[in-house]
Tab-separated table of C-alpha atoms in Angstrom:
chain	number	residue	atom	x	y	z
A	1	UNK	CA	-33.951	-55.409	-76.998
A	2	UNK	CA	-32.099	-58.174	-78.206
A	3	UNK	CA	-33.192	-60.492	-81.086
A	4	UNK	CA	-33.931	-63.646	-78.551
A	5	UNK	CA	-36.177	-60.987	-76.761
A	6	UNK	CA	-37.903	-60.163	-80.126
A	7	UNK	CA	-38.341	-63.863	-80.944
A	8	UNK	CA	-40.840	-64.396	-77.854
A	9	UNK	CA	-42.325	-60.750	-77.725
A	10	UNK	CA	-44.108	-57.977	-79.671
A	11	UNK	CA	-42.969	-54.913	-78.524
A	12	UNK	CA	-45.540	-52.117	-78.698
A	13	UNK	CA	-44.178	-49.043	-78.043
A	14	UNK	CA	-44.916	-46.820	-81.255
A	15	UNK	CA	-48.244	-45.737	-82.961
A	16	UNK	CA	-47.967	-49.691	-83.608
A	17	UNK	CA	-46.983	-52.942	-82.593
A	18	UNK	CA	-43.143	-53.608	-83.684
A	19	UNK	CA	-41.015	-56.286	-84.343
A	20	UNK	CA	-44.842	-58.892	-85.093
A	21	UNK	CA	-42.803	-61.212	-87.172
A	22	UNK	CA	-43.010	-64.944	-86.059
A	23	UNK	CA	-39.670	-66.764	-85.924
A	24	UNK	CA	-39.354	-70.586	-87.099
A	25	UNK	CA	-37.691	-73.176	-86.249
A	26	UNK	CA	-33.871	-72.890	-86.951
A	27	UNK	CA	-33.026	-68.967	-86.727
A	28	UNK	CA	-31.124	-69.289	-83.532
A	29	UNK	CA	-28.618	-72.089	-82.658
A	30	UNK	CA	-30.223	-73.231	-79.784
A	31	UNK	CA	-33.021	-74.391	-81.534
A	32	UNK	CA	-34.095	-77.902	-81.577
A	33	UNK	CA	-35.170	-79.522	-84.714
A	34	UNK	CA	-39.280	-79.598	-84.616
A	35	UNK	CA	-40.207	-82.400	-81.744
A	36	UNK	CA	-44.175	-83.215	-81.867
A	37	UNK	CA	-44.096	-84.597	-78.198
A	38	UNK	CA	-42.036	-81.266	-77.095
A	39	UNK	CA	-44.435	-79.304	-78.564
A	40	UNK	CA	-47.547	-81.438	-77.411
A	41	UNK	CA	-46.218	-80.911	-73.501
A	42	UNK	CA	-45.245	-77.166	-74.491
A	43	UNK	CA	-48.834	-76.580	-75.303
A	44	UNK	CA	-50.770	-75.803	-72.630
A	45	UNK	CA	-54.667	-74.902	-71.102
A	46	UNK	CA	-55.570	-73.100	-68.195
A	47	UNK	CA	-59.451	-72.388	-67.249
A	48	UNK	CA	-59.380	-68.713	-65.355
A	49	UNK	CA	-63.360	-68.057	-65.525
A	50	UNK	CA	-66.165	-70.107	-66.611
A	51	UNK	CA	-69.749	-68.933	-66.310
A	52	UNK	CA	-73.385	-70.111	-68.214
A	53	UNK	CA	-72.525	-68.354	-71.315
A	54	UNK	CA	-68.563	-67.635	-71.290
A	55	UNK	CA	-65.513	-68.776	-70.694
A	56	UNK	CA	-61.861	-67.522	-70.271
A	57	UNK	CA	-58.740	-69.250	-69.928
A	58	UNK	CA	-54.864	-68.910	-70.935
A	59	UNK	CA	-53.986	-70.770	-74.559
A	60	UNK	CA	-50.139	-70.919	-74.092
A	61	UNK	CA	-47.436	-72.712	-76.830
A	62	UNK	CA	-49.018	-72.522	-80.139
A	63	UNK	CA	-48.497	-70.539	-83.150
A	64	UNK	CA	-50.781	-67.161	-83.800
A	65	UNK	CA	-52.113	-68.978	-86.951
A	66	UNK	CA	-53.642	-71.600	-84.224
A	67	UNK	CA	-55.190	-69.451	-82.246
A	68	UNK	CA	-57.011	-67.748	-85.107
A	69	UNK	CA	-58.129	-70.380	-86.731
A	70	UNK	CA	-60.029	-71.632	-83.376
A	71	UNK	CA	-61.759	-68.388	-83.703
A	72	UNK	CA	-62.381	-68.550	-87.109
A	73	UNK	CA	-63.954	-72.220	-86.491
A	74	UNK	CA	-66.140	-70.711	-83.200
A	75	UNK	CA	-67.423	-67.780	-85.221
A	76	UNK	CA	-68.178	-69.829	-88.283
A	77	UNK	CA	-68.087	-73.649	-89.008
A	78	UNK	CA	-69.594	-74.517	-85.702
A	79	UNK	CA	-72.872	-75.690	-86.315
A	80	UNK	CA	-76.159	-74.776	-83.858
A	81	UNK	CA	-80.325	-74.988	-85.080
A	82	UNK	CA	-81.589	-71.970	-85.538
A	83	UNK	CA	-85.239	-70.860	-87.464
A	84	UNK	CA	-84.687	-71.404	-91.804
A	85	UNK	CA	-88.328	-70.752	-92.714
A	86	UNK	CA	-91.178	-68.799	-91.341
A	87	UNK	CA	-94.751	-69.695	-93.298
A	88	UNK	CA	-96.507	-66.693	-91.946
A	89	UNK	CA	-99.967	-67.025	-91.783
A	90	UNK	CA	-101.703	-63.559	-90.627
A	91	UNK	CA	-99.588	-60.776	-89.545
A	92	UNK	CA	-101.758	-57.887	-89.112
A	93	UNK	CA	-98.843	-56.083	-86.911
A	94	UNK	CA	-96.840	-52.621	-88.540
A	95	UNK	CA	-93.626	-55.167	-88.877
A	96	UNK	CA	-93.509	-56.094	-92.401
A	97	UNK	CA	-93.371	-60.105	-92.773
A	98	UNK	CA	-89.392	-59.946	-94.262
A	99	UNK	CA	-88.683	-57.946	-91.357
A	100	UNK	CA	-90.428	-60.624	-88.458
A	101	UNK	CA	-88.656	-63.450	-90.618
A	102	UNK	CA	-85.312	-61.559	-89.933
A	103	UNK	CA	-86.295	-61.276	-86.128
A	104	UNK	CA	-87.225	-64.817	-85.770
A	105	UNK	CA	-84.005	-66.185	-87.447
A	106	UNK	CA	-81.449	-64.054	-84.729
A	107	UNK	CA	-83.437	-66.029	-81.309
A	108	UNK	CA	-80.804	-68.484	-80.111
A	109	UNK	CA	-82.596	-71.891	-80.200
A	110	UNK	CA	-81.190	-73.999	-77.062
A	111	UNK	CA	-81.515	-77.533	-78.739
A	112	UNK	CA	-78.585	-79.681	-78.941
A	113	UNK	CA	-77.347	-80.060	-83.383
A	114	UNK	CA	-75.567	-83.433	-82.978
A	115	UNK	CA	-78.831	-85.004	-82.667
A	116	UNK	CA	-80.130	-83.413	-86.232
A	117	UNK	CA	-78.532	-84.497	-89.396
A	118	UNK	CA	-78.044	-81.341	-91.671
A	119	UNK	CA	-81.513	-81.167	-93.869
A	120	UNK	CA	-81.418	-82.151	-97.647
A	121	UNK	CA	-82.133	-80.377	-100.121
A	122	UNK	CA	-86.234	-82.213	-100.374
A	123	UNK	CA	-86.160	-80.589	-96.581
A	124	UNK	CA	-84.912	-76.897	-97.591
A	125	UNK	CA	-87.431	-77.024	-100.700
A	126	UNK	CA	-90.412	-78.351	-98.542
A	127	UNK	CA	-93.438	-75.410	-97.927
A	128	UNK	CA	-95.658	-75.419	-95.005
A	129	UNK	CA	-97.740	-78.441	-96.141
A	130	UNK	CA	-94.800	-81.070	-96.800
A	131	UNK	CA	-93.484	-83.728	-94.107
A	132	UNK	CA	-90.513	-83.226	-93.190
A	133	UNK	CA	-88.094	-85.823	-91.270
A	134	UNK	CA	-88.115	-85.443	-87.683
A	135	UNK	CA	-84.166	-85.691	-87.013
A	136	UNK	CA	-83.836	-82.869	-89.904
A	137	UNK	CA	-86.270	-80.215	-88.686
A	138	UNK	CA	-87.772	-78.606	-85.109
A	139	UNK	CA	-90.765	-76.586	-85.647
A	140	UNK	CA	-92.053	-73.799	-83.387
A	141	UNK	CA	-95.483	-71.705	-83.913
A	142	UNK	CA	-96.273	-68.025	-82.848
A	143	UNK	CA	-99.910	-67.288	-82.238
A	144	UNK	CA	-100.941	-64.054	-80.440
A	145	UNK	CA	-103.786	-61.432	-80.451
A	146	UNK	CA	-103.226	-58.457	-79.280
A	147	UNK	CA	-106.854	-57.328	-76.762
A	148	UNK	CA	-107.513	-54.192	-74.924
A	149	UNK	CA	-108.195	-54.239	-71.352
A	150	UNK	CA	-110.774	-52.513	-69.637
A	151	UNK	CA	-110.162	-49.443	-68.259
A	152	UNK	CA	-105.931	-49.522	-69.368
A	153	UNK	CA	-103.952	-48.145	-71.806
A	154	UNK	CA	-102.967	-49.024	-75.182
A	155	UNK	CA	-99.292	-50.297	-73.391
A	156	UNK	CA	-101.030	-51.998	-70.769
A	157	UNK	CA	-103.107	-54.359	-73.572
A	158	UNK	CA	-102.445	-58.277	-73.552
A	159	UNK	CA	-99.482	-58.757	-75.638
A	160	UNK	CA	-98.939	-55.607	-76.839
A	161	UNK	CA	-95.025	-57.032	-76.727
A	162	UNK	CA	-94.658	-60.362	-78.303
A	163	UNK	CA	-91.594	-62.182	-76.773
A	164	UNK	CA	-89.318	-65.064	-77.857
A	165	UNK	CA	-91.092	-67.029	-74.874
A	166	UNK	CA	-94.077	-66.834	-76.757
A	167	UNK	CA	-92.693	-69.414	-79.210
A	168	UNK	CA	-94.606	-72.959	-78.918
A	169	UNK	CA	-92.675	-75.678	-79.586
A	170	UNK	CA	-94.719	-78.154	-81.881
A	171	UNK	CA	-92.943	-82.223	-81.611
A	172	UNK	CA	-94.181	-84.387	-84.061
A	173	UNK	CA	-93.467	-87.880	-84.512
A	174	UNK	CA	-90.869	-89.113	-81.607
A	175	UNK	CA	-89.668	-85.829	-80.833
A	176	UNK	CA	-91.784	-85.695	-77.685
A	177	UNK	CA	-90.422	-88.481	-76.332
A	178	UNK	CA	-86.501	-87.877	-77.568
A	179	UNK	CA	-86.459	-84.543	-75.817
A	180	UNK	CA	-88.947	-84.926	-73.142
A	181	UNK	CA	-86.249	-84.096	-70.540
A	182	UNK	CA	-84.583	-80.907	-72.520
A	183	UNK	CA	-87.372	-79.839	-74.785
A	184	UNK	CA	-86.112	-76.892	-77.433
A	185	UNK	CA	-86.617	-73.704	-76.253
A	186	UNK	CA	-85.476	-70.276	-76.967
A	187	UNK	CA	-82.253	-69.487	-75.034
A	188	UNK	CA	-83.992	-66.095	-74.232
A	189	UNK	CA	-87.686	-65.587	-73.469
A	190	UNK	CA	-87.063	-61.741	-73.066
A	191	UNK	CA	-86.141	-61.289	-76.242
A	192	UNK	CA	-88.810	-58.423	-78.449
A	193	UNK	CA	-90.559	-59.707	-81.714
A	194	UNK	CA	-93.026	-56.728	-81.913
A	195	UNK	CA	-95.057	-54.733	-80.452
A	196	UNK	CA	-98.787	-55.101	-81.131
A	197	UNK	CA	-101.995	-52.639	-80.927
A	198	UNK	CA	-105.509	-54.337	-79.822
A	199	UNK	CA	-107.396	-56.407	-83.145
A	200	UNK	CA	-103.303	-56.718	-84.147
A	201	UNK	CA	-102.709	-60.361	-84.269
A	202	UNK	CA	-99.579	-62.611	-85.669
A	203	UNK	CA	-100.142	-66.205	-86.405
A	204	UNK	CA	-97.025	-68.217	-88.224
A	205	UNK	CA	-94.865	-71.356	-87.867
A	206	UNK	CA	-91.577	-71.919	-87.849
A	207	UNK	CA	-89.105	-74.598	-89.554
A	208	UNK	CA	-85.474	-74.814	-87.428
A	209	UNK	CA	-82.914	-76.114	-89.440
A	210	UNK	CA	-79.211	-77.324	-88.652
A	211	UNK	CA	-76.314	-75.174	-90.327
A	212	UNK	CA	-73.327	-72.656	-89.659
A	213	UNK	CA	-71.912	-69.737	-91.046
A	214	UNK	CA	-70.090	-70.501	-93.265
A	215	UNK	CA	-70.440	-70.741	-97.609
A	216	UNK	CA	-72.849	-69.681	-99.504
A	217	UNK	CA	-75.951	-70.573	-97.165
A	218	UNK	CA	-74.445	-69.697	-93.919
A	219	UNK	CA	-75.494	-67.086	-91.940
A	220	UNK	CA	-74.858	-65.150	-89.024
A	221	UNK	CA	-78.208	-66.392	-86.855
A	222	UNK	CA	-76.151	-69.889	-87.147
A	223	UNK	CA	-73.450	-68.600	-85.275
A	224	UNK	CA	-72.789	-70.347	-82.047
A	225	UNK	CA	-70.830	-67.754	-80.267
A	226	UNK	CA	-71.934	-63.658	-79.678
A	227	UNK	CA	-67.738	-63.069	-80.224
A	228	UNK	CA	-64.621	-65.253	-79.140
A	229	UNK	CA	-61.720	-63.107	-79.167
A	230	UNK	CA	-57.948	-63.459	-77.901
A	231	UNK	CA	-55.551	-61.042	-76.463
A	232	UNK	CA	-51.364	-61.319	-76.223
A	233	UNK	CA	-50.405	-61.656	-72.132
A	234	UNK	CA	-48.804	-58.180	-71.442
A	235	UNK	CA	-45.967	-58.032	-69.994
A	236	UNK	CA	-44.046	-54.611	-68.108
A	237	UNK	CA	-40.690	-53.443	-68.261
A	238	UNK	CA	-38.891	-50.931	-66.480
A	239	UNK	CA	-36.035	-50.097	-67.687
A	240	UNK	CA	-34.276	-47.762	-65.145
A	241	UNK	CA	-35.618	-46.462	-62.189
A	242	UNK	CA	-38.594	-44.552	-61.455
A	243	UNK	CA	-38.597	-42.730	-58.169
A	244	UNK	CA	-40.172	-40.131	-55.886
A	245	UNK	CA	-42.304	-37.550	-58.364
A	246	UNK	CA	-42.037	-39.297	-61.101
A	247	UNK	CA	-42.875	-42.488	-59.817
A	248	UNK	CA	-46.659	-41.003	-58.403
A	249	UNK	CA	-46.644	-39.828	-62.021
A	250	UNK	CA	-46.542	-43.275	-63.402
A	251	UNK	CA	-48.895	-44.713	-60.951
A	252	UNK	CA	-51.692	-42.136	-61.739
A	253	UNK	CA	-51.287	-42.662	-65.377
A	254	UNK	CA	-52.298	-46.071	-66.055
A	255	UNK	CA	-56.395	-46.465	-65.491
A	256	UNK	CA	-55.981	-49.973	-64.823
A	257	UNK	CA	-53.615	-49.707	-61.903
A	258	UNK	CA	-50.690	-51.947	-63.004
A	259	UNK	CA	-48.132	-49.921	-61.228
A	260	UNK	CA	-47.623	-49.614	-57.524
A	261	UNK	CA	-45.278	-47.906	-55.291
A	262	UNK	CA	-42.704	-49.541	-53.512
A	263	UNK	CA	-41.205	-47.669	-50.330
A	264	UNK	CA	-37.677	-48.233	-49.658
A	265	UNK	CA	-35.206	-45.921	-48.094
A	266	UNK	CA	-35.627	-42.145	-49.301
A	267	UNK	CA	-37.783	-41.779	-52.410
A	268	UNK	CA	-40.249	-44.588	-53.109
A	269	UNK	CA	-39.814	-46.350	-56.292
A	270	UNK	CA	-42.764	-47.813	-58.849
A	271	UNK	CA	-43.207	-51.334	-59.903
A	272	UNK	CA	-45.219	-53.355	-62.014
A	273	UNK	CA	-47.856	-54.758	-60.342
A	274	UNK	CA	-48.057	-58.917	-60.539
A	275	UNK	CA	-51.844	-58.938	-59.541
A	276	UNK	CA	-53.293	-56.480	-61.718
A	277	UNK	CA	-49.834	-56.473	-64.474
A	278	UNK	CA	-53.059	-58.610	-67.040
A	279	UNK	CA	-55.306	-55.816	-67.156
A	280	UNK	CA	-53.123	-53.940	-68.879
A	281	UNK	CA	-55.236	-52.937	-72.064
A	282	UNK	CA	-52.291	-51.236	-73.776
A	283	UNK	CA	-53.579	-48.056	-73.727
A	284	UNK	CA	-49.596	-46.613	-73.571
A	285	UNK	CA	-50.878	-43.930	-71.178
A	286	UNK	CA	-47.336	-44.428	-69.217
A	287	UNK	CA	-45.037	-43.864	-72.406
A	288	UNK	CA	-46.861	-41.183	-73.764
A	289	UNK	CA	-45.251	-38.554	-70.780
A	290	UNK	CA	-41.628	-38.095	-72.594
A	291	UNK	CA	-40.613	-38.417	-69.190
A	292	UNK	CA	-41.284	-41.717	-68.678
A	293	UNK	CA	-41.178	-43.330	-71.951
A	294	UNK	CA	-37.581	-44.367	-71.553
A	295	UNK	CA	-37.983	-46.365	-68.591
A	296	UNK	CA	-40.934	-48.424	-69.885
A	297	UNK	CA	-41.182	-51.054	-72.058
A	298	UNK	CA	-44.570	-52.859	-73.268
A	299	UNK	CA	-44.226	-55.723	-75.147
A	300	UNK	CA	-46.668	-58.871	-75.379
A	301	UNK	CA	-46.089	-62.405	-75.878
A	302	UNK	CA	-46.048	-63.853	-79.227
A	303	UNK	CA	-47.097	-67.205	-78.248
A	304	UNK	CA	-49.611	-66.987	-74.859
A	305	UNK	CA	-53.164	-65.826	-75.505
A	306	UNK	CA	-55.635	-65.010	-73.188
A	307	UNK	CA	-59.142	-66.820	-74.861
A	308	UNK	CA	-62.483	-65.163	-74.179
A	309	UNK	CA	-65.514	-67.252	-76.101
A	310	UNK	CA	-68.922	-65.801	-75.466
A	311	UNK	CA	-71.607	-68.468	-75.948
A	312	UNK	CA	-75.445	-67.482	-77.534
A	313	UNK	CA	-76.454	-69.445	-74.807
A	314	UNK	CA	-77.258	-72.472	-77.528
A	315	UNK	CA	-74.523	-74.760	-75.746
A	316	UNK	CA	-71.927	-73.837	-72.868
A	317	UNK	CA	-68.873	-72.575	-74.313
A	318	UNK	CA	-66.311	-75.438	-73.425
A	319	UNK	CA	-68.426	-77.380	-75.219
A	320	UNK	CA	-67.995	-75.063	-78.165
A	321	UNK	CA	-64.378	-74.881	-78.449
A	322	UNK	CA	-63.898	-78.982	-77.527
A	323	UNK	CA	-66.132	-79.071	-81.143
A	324	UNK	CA	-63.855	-75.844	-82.514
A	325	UNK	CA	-60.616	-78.222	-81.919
A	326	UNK	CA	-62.546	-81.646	-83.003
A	327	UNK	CA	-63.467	-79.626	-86.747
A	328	UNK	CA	-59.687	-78.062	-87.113
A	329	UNK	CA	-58.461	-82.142	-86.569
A	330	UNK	CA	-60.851	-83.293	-88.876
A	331	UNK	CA	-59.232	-80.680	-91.725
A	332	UNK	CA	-56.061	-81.316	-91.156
A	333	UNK	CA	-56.839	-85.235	-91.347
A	334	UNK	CA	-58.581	-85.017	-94.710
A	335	UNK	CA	-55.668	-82.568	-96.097
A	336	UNK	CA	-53.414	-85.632	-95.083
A	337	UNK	CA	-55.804	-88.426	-96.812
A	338	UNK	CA	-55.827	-85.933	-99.768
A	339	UNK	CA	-51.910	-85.553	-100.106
A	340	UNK	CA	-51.428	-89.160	-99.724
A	341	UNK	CA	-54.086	-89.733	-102.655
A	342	UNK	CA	-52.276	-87.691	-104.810
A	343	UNK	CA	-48.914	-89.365	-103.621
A	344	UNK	CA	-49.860	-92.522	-104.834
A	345	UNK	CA	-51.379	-91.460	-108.123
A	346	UNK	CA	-48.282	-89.296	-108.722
A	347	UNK	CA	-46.115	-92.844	-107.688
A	348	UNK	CA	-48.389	-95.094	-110.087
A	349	UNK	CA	-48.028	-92.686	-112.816
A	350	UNK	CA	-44.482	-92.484	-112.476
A	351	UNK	CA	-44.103	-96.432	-112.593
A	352	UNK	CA	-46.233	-96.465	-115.392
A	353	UNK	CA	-43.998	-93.956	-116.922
A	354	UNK	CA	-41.150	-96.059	-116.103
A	355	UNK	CA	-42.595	-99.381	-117.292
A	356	UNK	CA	-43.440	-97.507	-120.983
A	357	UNK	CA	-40.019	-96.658	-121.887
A	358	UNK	CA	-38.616	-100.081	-120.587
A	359	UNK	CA	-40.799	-101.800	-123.061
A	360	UNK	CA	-39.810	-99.075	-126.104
A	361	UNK	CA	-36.419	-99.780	-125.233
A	362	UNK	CA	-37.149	-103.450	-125.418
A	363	UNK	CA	-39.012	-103.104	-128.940
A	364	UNK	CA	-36.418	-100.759	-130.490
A	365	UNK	CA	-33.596	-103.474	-129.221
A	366	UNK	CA	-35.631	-106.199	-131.000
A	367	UNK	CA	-35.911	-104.037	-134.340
A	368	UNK	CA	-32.659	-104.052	-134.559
């Protein structure tokens, strides 16, 4: 492969990917000096799936650092409610209390976090009895007894399995009115607290706090997203021709069908399938044959990546990578504000500099 080649593609032909290295601006002579609009029109989306909780589309034109750092963001910085503190009550149950804490802290809380400020530190040190703000803090409560039933089994027994939708959701002050048309709920209501025996019982309330994963405090239960990944697009190569025998060969090697026959006159001859030529997984099933491994190339493009973001089901995920892109502007706009601060000081020490040694100049000239 030539060098232009290896500039848009990674080939991946070895044990491991070859030839990863990301060319700038100005190692071939048809380059254009860096053009913002160019690379604003270059840059583009394309939706291919959407669903409740998931989303996949093509991110073509931007640099890998890009693309991973709108991951980073998804898994991390974005911020959802989720449950801080647990003031437990009674729990009679075998769970130890550290453990149901845990448990309660993982359910996905669907409640939208840009109407909750992000709680102060009078809110994170309040205890069960405290007031807390209402914009700051949802609370939920978990009250169940576990009773035998006449005549059943100990697994027939009311709520001998204690759900998520077993979470009451408690307003207080003007809550009840703010979210009276999307009340906070748990994304889930199938999801398994414990299990409970009859005279068993679990009474506790809950504190839901705003935050992300990321510092000191974060934590994973804050995490918006169950995984957002990227792949390169894959792209197929065949070098020489593959025909007759060797051809079916090919075709029954790959699992994910990206090769089809072509007939033609005599022998038929493979190809690389457009339809299914995305699927490829890069499993190097077809180059492994020593047969065929000269006449196929895989390789992947540097610069096109195919998004997957799984949502929690908090909020849907094009909402979560819209906020993903809004955070990684808002860094890169205070990193500007903060250069340019240190610009200026840097510019009004050096005048001040300046303006010293004129006036020792002028004092030594006037000594003399």
């Amino acid at each position: 492969a030539d060098l232009r080649f290896l500039k848009d593609y990674v080939i991946c032909h070895g044990r491991a990917p070859e030839h990863t290295t990301t060319y700038c601006r100005g190692t071939f002579i048809e380059d254009e000096p860096f053009d913002m609009e160019k690379w604003r029109k270059g840059l583009q989306i394309k939706i291919l799936d959407v669903a409740e909780d998931d989303m996949t589309f093509d991110l073509s034109g931007i640099d890998v650092s890009l693309a991973n750092a709108f991951r980073r963001i998804l898994l991390s910085e974005v911020p959802t409610m989720a449950v801080e503190k647990v003031f437990i009550r009674n729990n009679t149950g075998v769970i130890r209390d550290e453990l149901i804490a845990h448990r309660l802290g993982l359910i996905p809380i669907k409640a939208d976090p840009s109407r909750f400020k992000w709680p102060s530190a009078q809110t994170k040190a309040v205890d069960e009895t405290g007031d807390v703000p209402e914009d700051e803090v949802l609370k939920f409560r978990l009250q169940v007894k576990c009773r035998k039933t006449p005549g059943g089994s100990l697994d027939d027994a009311v709520n001998a399995r204690v759900f998520s939708s077993q979470l009451e959701w408690m307003p207080f002050g003007k809550q009840a009115d703010t979210f009276a048309c999307d009340p906070p709920v748990p994304v889930h209501g199938d999801i398994l607290i414990a299990r409970l025996r009859p005279g068993q019982e679990m009474d506790m309330e809950m504190h839901v706090h705003k935050g992300n994963n990321r510092g000191e405090r974060g934590h994973a239960k804050w995490s918006p997203v169950a995984t957002a990944w990227y792949r390169l697009l894959p792209r197929i190569d065949l070098l020489q021709p593959v025909e007759g025998e060797l051809a079916e060969r090919l075709v029954a090697k790959c699992p994910m069908r990206c090769f089809d026959i072509e007939d033609g006159p005599g022998r038929g001859r493979a190809v690389v399938s457009s339809e299914r030529l995305r699927d490829c997984t890069l499993c190097r099933e077809c180059i492994r044959d020593p047969d065929l491994s000269p006449a196929v190339r895989l390789s992947r493009k540097k610069d096109h990546f195919i998004y997957c973001v799984e949502s929690t089901g908090a909020l849907p995920p094009a909402e979560l990578f819209k906020q993903a892109v809004q955070l990684l502007h808002d860094k890169a706009k205070g990193l500007l504000e903060e250069v340019e601060q240190l610009e200026g000081k840097a510019l009004v020490e050096a005048q001040a500099e300046m303006l010293g040694e004129g006036c020792e100049r002028s004092a030594c000239t006037c000594c003399g």
